[in-house]
Amino acid sequence: MDKELRIAELISKDIRSRANANIIRSEMDGVEGNIKLNFEEVQFISRSFADELFSLVKENENISLESMTGIVKSMYETVKKARESKRVFNETHSQVKEFDDIESLSSYLVQW
């Protein structure tokens, strides 16, 4: 059976914590059909929540996101783009510094 979760009612209109994705996970338990996450009336999601939401969607192909607008949609799309793109590191070398005590570390850091 399909299920729709109205996120504003389930969590909040202002979602600022990665942990809120666990509420969605709990509501998904035992659902065999498609799950619609309806973001109508949600005005803000944090980057950390968007990251967790992206993981949730990747893990469950039966989830669809609906009614994302404004900053909510923008934040999710930003995270999605970052997670799907390959990371490129221009520098391939680094130096390892070793310190015998906190004073020598502090002395080194003062130089910078």
Tab-separated table of C-alpha atoms in Angstrom:
chain	number	residue	atom	x	y	z
A	1	MET	CA	0.000	0.000	0.000
A	2	ASP	CA	1.285	3.481	-0.866
A	3	LYS	CA	1.835	6.071	1.845
A	4	GLU	CA	2.149	9.863	1.858
A	5	LEU	CA	4.048	11.609	4.650
A	6	ARG	CA	3.312	15.298	5.111
A	7	ILE	CA	6.678	16.482	6.407
A	8	ALA	CA	5.459	19.825	7.848
A	9	GLU	CA	2.988	17.957	10.055
A	10	LEU	CA	5.277	15.036	10.841
A	11	ILE	CA	8.379	17.062	11.714
A	12	SER	CA	8.123	20.822	11.272
A	13	LYS	CA	8.046	23.642	8.731
A	14	ASP	CA	11.621	24.468	9.774
A	15	ILE	CA	13.878	21.384	9.806
A	16	ARG	CA	17.362	21.969	11.173
A	17	SER	CA	18.605	18.579	12.356
A	18	ARG	CA	19.984	15.498	10.649
A	19	ALA	CA	18.243	13.420	13.321
A	20	ASN	CA	14.825	14.376	11.926
A	21	ALA	CA	15.391	11.933	9.081
A	22	ASN	CA	14.996	9.164	11.671
A	23	ILE	CA	11.368	10.227	12.126
A	24	ILE	CA	10.820	9.587	8.430
A	25	ARG	CA	12.625	6.237	8.671
A	26	SER	CA	10.360	5.200	11.546
A	27	GLU	CA	7.251	6.121	9.573
A	28	MET	CA	8.512	4.082	6.618
A	29	ASP	CA	8.854	0.870	8.624
A	30	GLY	CA	6.655	-1.836	7.192
A	31	VAL	CA	5.468	0.150	4.172
A	32	GLU	CA	5.576	-2.106	1.110
A	33	GLY	CA	4.475	0.366	-1.566
A	34	ASN	CA	5.622	3.765	-2.715
A	35	ILE	CA	6.267	6.532	-0.211
A	36	LYS	CA	5.600	10.157	-1.082
A	37	LEU	CA	7.391	12.724	1.051
A	38	ASN	CA	5.278	15.846	0.702
A	39	PHE	CA	7.211	19.021	1.564
A	40	GLU	CA	4.267	21.381	1.146
A	41	GLU	CA	4.489	24.183	3.739
A	42	VAL	CA	8.090	23.283	4.692
A	43	GLN	CA	9.986	26.574	4.570
A	44	PHE	CA	13.535	25.523	5.471
A	45	ILE	CA	15.733	22.428	5.645
A	46	SER	CA	19.318	22.465	6.865
A	47	ARG	CA	22.160	21.132	4.783
A	48	SER	CA	22.654	18.291	7.262
A	49	PHE	CA	19.001	17.241	6.993
A	50	ALA	CA	19.175	17.498	3.179
A	51	ASP	CA	22.262	15.266	3.219
A	52	GLU	CA	20.488	12.671	5.350
A	53	LEU	CA	17.392	12.915	3.151
A	54	PHE	CA	19.538	12.312	0.063
A	55	SER	CA	20.934	9.148	1.675
A	56	LEU	CA	17.425	8.001	2.540
A	57	VAL	CA	16.244	8.482	-1.045
A	58	LYS	CA	19.328	6.665	-2.426
A	59	GLU	CA	18.707	3.704	-0.091
A	60	ASN	CA	15.001	3.435	-0.954
A	61	GLU	CA	13.994	3.608	-4.608
A	62	ASN	CA	10.310	3.682	-3.635
A	63	ILE	CA	10.554	7.247	-2.219
A	64	SER	CA	9.452	10.301	-4.159
A	65	LEU	CA	9.866	13.927	-3.082
A	66	GLU	CA	6.967	16.265	-3.741
A	67	SER	CA	6.147	19.961	-3.369
A	68	MET	CA	9.697	21.101	-2.675
A	69	THR	CA	9.978	24.812	-3.417
A	70	GLY	CA	12.251	27.760	-2.721
A	71	ILE	CA	15.116	27.241	-0.330
A	72	VAL	CA	13.995	23.702	0.473
A	73	LYS	CA	14.363	22.621	-3.141
A	74	SER	CA	17.551	24.643	-3.564
A	75	MET	CA	19.207	23.102	-0.508
A	76	TYR	CA	18.278	19.562	-1.521
A	77	GLU	CA	19.495	20.108	-5.100
A	78	THR	CA	22.767	21.590	-3.820
A	79	VAL	CA	23.421	18.555	-1.636
A	80	LYS	CA	22.360	16.161	-4.400
A	81	LYS	CA	24.727	17.797	-6.882
A	82	ALA	CA	27.615	17.695	-4.411
A	83	ARG	CA	27.014	14.058	-3.503
A	84	GLU	CA	26.682	12.928	-7.118
A	85	SER	CA	29.738	14.748	-8.440
A	86	LYS	CA	33.171	13.223	-8.341
A	87	ARG	CA	35.579	14.987	-6.009
A	88	VAL	CA	38.770	16.235	-7.590
A	89	PHE	CA	41.839	16.926	-5.497
A	90	ASN	CA	44.406	19.113	-7.245
A	91	GLU	CA	47.269	18.478	-4.863
A	92	THR	CA	48.456	14.936	-4.359
A	93	HIS	CA	51.168	15.515	-1.794
A	94	SER	CA	51.200	16.525	1.818
A	95	GLN	CA	53.760	16.813	4.539
A	96	VAL	CA	53.597	15.039	7.865
A	97	LYS	CA	54.847	16.981	10.863
A	98	GLU	CA	55.591	15.322	14.156
A	99	PHE	CA	55.764	17.047	17.523
A	100	ASP	CA	57.106	15.774	20.808
A	101	ASP	CA	54.877	17.914	22.982
A	102	ILE	CA	52.197	20.583	22.948
A	103	GLU	CA	54.745	23.391	23.239
A	104	SER	CA	56.503	22.431	20.005
A	105	LEU	CA	53.114	22.146	18.271
A	106	SER	CA	52.111	25.582	19.559
A	107	SER	CA	55.414	27.049	18.441
A	108	TYR	CA	54.907	25.637	14.949
A	109	LEU	CA	51.324	26.907	14.698
A	110	VAL	CA	52.323	30.444	15.737
A	111	GLN	CA	54.370	30.687	12.533
A	112	TRP	CA	51.244	30.470	10.410
